[in-house]
Coordinates of C-alpha atoms and ligand atoms in Angstrom, one line a residue:
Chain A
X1 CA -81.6 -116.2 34.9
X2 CA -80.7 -115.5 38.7
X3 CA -77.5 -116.5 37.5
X4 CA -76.9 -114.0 35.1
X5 CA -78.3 -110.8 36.9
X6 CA -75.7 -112.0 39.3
X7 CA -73.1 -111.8 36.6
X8 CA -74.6 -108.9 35.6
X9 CA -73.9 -107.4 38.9
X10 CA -70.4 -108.2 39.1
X11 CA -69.3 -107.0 36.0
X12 CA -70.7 -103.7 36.6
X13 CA -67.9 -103.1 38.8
X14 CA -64.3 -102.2 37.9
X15 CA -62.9 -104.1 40.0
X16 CA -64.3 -107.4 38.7
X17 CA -63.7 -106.1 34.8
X18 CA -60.1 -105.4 35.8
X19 CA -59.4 -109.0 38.0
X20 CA -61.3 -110.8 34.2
X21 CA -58.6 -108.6 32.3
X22 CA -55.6 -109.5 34.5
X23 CA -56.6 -113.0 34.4
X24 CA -57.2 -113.6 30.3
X25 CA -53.5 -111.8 29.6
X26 CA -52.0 -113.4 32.7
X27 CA -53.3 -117.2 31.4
X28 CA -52.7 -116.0 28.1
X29 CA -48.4 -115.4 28.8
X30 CA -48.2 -118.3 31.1
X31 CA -49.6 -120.8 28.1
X32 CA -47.7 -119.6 25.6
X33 CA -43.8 -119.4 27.6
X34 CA -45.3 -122.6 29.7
X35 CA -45.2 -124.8 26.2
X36 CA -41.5 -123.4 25.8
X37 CA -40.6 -124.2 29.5
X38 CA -41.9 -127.9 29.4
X39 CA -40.5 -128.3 25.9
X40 CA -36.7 -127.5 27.3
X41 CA -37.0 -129.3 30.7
X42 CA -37.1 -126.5 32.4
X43 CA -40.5 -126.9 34.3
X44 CA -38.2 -127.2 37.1
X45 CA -37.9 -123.2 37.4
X46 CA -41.3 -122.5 37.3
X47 CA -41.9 -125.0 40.5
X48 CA -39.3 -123.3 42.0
X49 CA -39.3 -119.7 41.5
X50 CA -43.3 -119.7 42.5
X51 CA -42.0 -120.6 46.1
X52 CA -39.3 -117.8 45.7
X53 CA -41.8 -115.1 44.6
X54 CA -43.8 -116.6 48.3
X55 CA -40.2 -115.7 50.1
X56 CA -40.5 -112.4 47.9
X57 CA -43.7 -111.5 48.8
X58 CA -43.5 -111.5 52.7
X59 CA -40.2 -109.5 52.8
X60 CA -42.3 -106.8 51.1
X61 CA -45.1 -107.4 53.3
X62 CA -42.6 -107.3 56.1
X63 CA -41.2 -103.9 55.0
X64 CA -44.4 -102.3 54.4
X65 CA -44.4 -101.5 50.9
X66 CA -47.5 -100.2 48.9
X67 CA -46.4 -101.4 45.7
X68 CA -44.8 -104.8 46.4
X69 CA -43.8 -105.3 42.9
X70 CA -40.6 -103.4 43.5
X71 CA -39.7 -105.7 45.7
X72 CA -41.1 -109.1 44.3
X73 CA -40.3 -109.1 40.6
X74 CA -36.5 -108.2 41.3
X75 CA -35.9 -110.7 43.6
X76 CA -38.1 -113.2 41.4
X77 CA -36.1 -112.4 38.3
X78 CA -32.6 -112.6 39.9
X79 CA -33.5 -115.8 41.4
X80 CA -34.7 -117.2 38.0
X81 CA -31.7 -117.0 36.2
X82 CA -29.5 -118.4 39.4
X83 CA -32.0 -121.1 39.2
X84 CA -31.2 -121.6 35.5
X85 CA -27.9 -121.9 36.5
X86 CA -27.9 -124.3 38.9
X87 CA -30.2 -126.6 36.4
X88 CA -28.0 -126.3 33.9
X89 CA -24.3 -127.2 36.0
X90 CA -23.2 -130.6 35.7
X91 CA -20.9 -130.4 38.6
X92 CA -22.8 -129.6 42.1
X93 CA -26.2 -131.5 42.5
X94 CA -28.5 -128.7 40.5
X95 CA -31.7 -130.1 41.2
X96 CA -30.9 -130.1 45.2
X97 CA -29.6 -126.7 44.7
X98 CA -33.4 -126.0 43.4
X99 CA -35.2 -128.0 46.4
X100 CA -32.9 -125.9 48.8
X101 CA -34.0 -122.5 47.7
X102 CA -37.6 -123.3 47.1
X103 CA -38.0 -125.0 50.4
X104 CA -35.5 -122.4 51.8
X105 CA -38.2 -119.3 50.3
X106 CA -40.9 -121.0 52.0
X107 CA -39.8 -121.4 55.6
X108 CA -38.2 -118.0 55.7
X109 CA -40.9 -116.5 54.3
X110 CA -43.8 -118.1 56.7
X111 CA -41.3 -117.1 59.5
X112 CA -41.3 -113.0 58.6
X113 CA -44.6 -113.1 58.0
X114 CA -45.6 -114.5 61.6
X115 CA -42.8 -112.6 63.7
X116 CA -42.9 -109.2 61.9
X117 CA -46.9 -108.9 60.3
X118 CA -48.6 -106.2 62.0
X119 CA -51.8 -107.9 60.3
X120 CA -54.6 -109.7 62.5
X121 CA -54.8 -112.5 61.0
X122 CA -51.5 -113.8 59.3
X123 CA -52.6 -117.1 58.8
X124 CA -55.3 -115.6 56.0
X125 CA -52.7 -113.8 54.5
X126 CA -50.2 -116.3 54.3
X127 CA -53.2 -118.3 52.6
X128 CA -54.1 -115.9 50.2
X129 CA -50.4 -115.7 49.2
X130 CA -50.5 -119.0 48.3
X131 CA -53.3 -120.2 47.1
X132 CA -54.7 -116.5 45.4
X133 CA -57.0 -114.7 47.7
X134 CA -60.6 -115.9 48.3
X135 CA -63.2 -114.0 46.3
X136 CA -62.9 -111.9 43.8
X137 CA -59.5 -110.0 43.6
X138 CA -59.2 -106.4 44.2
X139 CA -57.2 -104.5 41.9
X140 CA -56.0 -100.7 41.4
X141 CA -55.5 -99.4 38.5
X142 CA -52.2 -99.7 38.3
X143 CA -52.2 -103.0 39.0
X144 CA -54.1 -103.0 36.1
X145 CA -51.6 -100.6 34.2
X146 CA -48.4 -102.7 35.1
X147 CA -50.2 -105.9 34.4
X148 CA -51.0 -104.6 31.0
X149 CA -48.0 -103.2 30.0
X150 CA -45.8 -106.6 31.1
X151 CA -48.3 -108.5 29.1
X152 CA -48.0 -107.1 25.9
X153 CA -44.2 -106.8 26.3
X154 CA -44.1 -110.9 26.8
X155 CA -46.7 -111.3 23.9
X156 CA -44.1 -109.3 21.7
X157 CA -41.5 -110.7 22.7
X158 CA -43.2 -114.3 21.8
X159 CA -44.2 -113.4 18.8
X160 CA -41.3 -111.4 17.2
X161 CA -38.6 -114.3 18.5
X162 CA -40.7 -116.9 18.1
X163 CA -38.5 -118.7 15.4
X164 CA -35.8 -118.0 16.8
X165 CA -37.4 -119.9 20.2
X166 CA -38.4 -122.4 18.5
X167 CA -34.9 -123.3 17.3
X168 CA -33.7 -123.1 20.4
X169 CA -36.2 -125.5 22.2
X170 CA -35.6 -128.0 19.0
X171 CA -32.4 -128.2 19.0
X172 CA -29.9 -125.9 21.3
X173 CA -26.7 -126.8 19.3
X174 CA -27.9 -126.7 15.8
X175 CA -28.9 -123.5 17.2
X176 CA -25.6 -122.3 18.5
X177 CA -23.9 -123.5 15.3
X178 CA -26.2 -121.3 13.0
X179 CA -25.2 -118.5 15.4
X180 CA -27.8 -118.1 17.9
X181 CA -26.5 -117.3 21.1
X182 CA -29.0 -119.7 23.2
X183 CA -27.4 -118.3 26.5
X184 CA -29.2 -115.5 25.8
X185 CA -32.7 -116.9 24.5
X186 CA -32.2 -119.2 27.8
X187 CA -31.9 -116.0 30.0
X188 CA -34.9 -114.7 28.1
X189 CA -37.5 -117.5 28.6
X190 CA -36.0 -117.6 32.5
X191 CA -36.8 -113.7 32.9
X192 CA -40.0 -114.2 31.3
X193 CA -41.0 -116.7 33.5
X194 CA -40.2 -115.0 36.8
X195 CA -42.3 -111.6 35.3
X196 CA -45.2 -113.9 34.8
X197 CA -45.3 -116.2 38.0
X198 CA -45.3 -112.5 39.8
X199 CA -48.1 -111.3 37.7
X200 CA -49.5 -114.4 38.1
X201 CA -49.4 -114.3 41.7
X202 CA -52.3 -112.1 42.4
X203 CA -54.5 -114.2 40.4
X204 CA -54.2 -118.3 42.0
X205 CA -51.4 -117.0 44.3
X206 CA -47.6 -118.4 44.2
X207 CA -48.0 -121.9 44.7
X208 CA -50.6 -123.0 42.2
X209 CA -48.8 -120.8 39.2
X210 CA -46.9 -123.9 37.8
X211 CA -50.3 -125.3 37.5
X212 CA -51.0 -122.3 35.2
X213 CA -47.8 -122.4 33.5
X214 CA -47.5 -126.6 32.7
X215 CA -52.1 -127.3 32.4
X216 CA -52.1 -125.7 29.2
X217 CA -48.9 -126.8 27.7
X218 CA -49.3 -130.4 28.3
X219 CA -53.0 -130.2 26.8
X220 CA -52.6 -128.8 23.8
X221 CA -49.2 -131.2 23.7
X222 CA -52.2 -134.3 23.8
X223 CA -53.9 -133.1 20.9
X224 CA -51.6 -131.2 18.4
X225 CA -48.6 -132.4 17.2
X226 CA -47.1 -129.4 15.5
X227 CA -45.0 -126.1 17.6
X228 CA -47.3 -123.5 15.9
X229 CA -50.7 -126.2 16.7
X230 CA -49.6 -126.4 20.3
X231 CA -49.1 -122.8 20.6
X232 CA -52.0 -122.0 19.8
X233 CA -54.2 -124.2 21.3
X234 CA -52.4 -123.8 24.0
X235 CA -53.3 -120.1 24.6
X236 CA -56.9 -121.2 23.6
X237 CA -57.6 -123.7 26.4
X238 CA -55.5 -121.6 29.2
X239 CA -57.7 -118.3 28.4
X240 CA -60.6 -120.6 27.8
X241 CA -60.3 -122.4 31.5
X242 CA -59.2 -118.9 33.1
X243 CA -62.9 -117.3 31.7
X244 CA -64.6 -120.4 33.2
X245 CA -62.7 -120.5 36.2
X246 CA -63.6 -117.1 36.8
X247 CA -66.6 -116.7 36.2
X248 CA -67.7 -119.9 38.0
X249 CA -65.7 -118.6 41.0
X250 CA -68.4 -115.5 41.0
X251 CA -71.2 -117.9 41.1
X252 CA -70.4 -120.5 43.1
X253 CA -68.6 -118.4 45.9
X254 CA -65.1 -120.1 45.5
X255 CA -61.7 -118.8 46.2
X256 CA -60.3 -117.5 41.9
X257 CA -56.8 -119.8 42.0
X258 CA -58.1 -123.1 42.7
X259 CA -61.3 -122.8 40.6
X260 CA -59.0 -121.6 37.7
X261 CA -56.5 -124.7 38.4
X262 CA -59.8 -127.0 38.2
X263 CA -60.7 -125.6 34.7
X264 CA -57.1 -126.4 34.0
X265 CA -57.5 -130.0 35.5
X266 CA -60.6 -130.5 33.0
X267 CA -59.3 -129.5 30.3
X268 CA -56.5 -132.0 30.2
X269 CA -58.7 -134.7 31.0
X270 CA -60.3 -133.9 27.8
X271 CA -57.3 -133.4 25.9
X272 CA -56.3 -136.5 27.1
X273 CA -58.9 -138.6 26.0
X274 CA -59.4 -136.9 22.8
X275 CA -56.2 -137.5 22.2
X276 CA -56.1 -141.2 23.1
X277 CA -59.2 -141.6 20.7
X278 CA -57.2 -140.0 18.2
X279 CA -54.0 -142.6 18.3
X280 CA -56.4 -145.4 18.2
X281 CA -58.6 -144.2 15.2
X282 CA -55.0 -144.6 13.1
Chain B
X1 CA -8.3 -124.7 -2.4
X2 CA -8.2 -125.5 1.9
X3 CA -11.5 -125.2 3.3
X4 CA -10.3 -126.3 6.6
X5 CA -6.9 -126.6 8.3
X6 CA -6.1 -128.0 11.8
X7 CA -2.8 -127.7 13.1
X8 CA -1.7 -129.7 16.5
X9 CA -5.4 -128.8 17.7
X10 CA -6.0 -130.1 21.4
X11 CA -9.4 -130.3 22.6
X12 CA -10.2 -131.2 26.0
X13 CA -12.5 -129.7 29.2
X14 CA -11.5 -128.0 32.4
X15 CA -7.8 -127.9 30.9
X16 CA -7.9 -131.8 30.5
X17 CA -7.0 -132.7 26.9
X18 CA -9.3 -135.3 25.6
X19 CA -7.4 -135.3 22.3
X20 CA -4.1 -133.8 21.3
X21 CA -1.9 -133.3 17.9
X22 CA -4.7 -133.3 15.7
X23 CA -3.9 -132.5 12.1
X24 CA -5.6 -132.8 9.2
X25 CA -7.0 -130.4 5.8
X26 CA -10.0 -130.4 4.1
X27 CA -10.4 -129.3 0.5
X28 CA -13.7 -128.1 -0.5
X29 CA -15.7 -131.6 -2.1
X30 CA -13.6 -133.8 0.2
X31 CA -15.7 -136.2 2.1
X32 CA -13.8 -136.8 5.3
X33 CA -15.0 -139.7 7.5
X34 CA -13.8 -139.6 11.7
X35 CA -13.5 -142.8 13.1
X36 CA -12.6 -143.9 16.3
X37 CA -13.6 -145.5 19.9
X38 CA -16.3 -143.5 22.1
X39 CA -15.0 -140.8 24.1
X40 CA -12.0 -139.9 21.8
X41 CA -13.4 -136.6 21.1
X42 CA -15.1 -136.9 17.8
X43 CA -18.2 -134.8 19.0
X44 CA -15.6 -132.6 20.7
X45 CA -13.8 -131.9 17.6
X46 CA -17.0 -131.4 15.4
X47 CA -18.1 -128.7 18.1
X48 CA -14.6 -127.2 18.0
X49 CA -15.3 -127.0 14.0
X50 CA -18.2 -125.3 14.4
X51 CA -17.0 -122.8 17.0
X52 CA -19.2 -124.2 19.4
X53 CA -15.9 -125.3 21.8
X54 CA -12.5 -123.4 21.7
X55 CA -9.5 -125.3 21.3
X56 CA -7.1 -125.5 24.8
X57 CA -4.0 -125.8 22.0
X58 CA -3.6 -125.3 18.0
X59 CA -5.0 -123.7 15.2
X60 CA -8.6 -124.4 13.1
X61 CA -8.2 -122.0 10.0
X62 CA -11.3 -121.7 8.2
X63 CA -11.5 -120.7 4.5
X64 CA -14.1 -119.1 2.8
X65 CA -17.8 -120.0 3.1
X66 CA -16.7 -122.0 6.4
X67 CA -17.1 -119.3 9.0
X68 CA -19.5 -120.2 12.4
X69 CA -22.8 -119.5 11.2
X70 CA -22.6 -121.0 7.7
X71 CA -21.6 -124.6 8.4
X72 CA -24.4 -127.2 8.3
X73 CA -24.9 -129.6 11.0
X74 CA -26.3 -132.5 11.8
X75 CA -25.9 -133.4 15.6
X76 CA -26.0 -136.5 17.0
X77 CA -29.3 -137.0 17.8
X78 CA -30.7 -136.8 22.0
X79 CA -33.8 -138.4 22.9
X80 CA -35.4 -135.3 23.9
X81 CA -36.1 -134.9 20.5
X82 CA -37.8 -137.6 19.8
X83 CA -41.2 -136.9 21.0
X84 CA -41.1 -132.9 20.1
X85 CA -43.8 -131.8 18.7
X86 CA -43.2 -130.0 15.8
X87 CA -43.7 -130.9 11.7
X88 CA -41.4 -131.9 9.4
X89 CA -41.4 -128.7 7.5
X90 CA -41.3 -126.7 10.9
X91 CA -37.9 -128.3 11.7
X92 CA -36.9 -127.9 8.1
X93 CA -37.5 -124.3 8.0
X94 CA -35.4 -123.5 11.6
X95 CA -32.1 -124.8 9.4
X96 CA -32.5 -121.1 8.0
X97 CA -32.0 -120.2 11.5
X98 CA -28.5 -118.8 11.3
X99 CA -30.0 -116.3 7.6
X100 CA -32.1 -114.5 10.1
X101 CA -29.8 -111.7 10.8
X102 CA -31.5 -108.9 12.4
X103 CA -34.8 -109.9 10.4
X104 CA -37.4 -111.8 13.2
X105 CA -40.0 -113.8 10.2
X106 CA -38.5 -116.1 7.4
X107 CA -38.9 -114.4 4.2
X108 CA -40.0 -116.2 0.9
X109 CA -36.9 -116.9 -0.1
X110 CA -36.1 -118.9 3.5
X111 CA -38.8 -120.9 2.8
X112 CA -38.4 -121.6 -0.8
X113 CA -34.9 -123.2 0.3
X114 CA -36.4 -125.4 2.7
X115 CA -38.7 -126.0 0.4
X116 CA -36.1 -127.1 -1.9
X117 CA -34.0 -129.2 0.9
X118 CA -37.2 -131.2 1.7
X119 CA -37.6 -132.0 -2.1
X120 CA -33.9 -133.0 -2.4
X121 CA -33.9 -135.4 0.3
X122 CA -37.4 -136.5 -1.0
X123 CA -39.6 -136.1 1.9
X124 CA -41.5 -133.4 0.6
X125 CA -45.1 -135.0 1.5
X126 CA -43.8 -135.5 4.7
X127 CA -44.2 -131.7 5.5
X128 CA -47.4 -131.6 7.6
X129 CA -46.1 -134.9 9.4
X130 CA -45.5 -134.9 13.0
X131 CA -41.3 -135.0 13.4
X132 CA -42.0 -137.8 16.1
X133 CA -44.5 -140.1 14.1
X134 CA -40.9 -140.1 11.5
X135 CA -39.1 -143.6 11.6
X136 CA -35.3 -143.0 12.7
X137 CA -34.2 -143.0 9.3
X138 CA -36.7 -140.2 8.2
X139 CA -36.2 -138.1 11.1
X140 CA -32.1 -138.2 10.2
X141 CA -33.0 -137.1 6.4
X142 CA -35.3 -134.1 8.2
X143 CA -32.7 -133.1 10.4
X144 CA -30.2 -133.2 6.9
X145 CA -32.9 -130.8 5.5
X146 CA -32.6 -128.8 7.6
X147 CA -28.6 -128.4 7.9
X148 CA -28.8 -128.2 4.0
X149 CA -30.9 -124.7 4.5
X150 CA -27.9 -123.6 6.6
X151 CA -25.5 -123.8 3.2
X152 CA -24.9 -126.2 0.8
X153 CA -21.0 -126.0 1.0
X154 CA -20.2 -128.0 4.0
X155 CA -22.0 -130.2 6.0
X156 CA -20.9 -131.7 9.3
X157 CA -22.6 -135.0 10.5
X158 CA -21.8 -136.3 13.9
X159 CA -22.9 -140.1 13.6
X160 CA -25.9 -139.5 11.4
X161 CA -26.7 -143.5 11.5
X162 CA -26.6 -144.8 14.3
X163 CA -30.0 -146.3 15.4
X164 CA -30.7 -146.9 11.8
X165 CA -32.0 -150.3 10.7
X166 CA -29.8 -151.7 8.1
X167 CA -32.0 -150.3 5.2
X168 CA -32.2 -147.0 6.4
X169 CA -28.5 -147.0 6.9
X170 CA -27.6 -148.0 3.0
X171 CA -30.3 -145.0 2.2
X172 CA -28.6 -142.4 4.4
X173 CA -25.0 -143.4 3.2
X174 CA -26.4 -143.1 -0.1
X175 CA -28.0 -140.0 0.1
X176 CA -25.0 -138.4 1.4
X177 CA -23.1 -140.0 -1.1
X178 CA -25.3 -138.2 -3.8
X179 CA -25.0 -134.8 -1.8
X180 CA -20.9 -135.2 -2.4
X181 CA -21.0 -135.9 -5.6
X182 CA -23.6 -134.1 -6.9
X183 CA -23.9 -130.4 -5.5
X184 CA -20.0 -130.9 -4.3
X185 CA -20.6 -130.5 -0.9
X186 CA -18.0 -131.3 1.8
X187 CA -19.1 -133.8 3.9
X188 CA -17.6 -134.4 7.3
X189 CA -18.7 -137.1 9.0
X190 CA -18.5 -139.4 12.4
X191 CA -18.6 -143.1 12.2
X192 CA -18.4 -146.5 13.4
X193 CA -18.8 -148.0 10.2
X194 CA -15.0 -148.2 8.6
X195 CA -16.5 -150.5 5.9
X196 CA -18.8 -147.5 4.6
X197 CA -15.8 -145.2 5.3
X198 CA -13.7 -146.6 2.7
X199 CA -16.4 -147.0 0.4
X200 CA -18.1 -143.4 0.2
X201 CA -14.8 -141.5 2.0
X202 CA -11.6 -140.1 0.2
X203 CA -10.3 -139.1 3.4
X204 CA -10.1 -140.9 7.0
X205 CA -9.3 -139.2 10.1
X206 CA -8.8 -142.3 13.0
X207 CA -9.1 -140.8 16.4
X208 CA -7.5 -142.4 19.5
X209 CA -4.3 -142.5 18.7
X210 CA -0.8 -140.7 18.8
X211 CA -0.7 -139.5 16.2
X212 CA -3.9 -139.2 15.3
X213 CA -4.2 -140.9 11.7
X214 CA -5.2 -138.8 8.8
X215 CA -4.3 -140.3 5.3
X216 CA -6.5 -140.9 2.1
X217 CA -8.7 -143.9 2.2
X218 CA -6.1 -145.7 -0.1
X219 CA -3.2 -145.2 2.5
X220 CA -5.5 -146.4 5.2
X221 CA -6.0 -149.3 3.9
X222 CA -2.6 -150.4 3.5
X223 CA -2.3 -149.4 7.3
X224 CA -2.1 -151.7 10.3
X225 CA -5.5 -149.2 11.8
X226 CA -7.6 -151.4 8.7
X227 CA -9.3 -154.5 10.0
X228 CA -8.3 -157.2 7.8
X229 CA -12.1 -157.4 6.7
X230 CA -13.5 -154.0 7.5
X231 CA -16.4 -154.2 9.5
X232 CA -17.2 -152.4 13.1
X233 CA -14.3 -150.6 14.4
Ligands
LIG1 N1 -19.4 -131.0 28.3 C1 -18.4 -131.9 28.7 N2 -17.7 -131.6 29.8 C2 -16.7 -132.4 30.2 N3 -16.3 -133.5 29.6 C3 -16.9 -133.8 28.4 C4 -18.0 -133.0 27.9 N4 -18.4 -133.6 26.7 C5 -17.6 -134.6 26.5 N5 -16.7 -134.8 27.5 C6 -15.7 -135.8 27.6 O1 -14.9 -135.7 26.5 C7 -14.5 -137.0 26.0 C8 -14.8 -137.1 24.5 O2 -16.2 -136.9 24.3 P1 -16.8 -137.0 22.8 O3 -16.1 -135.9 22.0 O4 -18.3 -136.9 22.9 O5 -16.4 -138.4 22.3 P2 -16.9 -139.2 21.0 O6 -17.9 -138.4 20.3 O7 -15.7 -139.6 20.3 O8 -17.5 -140.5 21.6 C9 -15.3 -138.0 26.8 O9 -14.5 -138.7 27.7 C10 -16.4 -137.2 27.5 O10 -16.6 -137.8 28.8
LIG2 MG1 -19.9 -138.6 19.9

């Protein structure tokens, strides 16, 4: 019962209702543009733009912004679809190119942050960056706003082109022979991703958001075998394991990304053995 | 009537030719089999039919019902797609694709054709089946579905057996067979096999060399190109 009053407690303040909101339509994007990204290969851009949006994120420390969206989700964006680029070119070694500007982020970005910060203590801010802060996040309300308007843009944009991103994952030149321009749809589920990882980023912080992005995907992928099953099951488990992680990180005192990413962790282990019980009862 | 004309079409990439002088016509219920070594630019030609790769030389004039957008295809297959998950009839139903227009759902109609292309390639109770539980020769008649719900005029198949056991093979042949014959489709198709060539085709293009061959199957029999007992080429 202690429990409970304890919940109780916490979500009698805005704050917590708005961090539980941000969280269930952040999981909710990632899962359903995550099964899309593993599907085409392209996990790749998720690994690497999350250390961009780190790079991103202490230039607009450095320069002192209040909203450091502004700065973030453009720089995020453009360097998704150079990334998509580079995966996609035959010619010059794409997946170095990828290492180099992940790696490349990372360093630069540690190196503002400790020359320029006017902060105290830059080593807890470089952490919270990265791994999500440690209790329970603080959100305005516009935080709250900008969060809620991105994520029902992406959930429209899922669900009105969903056929047509279907196609395109299947089978990219079927899809260009029917007419589909799958540049374009490639673009799309590359912009997409960079919007969410920087959403994301409040929540478990840059570099756990692939966890968030690829968990839920390959799950669902364990235990349902059609696009429209592993959709949806897919959104299921990822809101599912972002409730229990958050939640349990109230109660137990432990930093939001992580516990999130541990709901994640035990939710494939589930799918996985449900699904090996189901290949063997054939 | 000309469905498709080529005239000295070059193909190539970066401004390299892989194939030059290609000529050939296709009349609508021709069934016109490419054969030829790997790497003489049979895929390359088959995107260049779809509009899927511009020519670096030539001419591909398209006649009625063969603009980009209405041709079916069936590509050769990658392994990525092996192990997708998705269902038979979902795979089906994304050959209606290219119908969508500005429109974002399938209507009824969309799905009544799949509906219809499942049935005619008799894998109807197949629907709710995993695409990568299919053997190879029932995934290749899914994937024909599917380029039947693009159109029913002209189907392009890029090696549409290969990886077939020999079973599978004689079905798929067959099936196609039926498709020509039948609902006078035009088949294009890339092979290896010159012995089913001659059999099903009434055209033969042979890639590779200069010129590139293109004779009824007749005439390519008589050639020097025929192995004097068919077989691989
Ligand atoms: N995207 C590409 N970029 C550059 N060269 C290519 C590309 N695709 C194919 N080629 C080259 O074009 C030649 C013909 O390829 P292809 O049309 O696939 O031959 P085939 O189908 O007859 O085996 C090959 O030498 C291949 O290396
Ligand atoms: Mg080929």
């Amino acid at each position: 019962m202690k429990l409970l009053d304890t919940l109780i407690e916490y979500f009698s303040y805005d704050f917590v209702i708005y961090a539980f909101v941000v969280g269930v339509l952040v999981s909710l994007c990632s899962a359903l543009f995550g099964v899309v990204l593993v599907l085409k290969r392209f996990s790749f851009i998720g690994d690497g733009l999350s250390h961009v949006a780190f790079g991103a994120m202490a230039i607009a420390a450095v320069i002192g912004l209040t909203n450091n969206m502004l700065v973030v989700l453009p720089i995020t964006v453009i360097s998704a679809i150079l990334l998509l680029r580079a995966g996609q070119s035959t010619r010059i070694k794409g997946d170095a190119a990828i290492a180099m500007i992940s790696v490349g982020s990372l360093a630069v970005g540690y190196l503002l942050m400790s020359v320029f910060s006017t902060s105290a203590n830059v080593s807890g801010d470089v952490c919270s960056t990265l791994f999500g802060s440690f209790s329970i996040l603080t959100l305005s309300k516009t935080d709250l706003w900008v969060c809620l308007v991105m994520s029902v843009v992406v959930l429209a944009l899922f669900v009105l082109f969903y056929n047509r991103i279907f196609s395109v994952t299947f089978d990219e030149g079927f899809s260009r022979a029917a007419g589909l321009n799958a540049t374009v749809y490639n673009l799309l589920v590359a912009v997409v991703i960079a919007v969410i990882i920087v959403l994301a980023m409040s929540l478990v912080g840059s570099l756990l958001i692939s966890a968030l992005v690829i968990f839920p995907a390959l799950s669902s992928m364990r235990v349902c075998k059609s696009f429209k099953g592993v959709v949806i099951c897919s959104a299921i488990i990822s809101v599912v394991c972002a409730c229990v992680g958050i939640i349990s990180s109230i109660l137990l005192s432990t930093p939001v990304g992580p516990t999130v990413v541990c709901a994640d962790i035990i939710a494939f282990g589930v799918c996985f053995v449900l699904g090996s019980i189901g290949k063997l009862s054939k | 009537m000309s469905q498709i004309i080529c005239r000295d079409l070059s193909l190539g990439y970066n401004g390299e030719a892989v194939c030059k002088n290609v000529n050939f016509e296709i009349e609508a219920g021709d069934y016109l089999c490419i054969v030829g070594e790997n790497g003489s630019g049979k895929s390359t030609l088959m995107k260049a039919l779809l509009g899927l790769h511009s020519p670096l030389g030539g001419e591909i004039i398209k006649g009625d019902g063969t603009s980009t957008g209405s041709i079916g295809y069936l590509p050769q297959q990658s392994e990525l797609q092996r192990d997708f998950p998705a269902t038979v009839g979902e795979v089906t139903l994304s050959g209606c694709i290219g119908s969508l227009g500005k429109k974002f759902f399938y209507s009824k109609a969309d799905r009544l054709r799949a509906h219809d292309a499942m049935k005619q390639l008799g894998i109807c109770d197949l629907a709710d089946r995993p695409y990568s539980s299919l053997s190879g020769g029932q995934q290749q008649r899914t994937l024909l579905a599917r380029a039947l719900c693009a159109t029913k005029k002209i189907i392009l198949l890029d090696e549409p057996v290969s990886g077939l056991d020999p079973a599978a093979t004689a079905d798929m042949y067959e099936t196609i067979y039926l498709l020509n014959k039948k609902s006078h489709t035009t088949v294009i198709m890339v092979t290896h096999d010159i012995s089913a060539s001659i059999r099903y085709a009434n055209k033969i293009l042979h890639m590779g060399g200069s010129p590139h061959f293109f004779r009824s199957v007749e005439e390519y029999r008589a050639s020097s190109l025929f192995p004097a007992e068919g077989g691989e080429a």
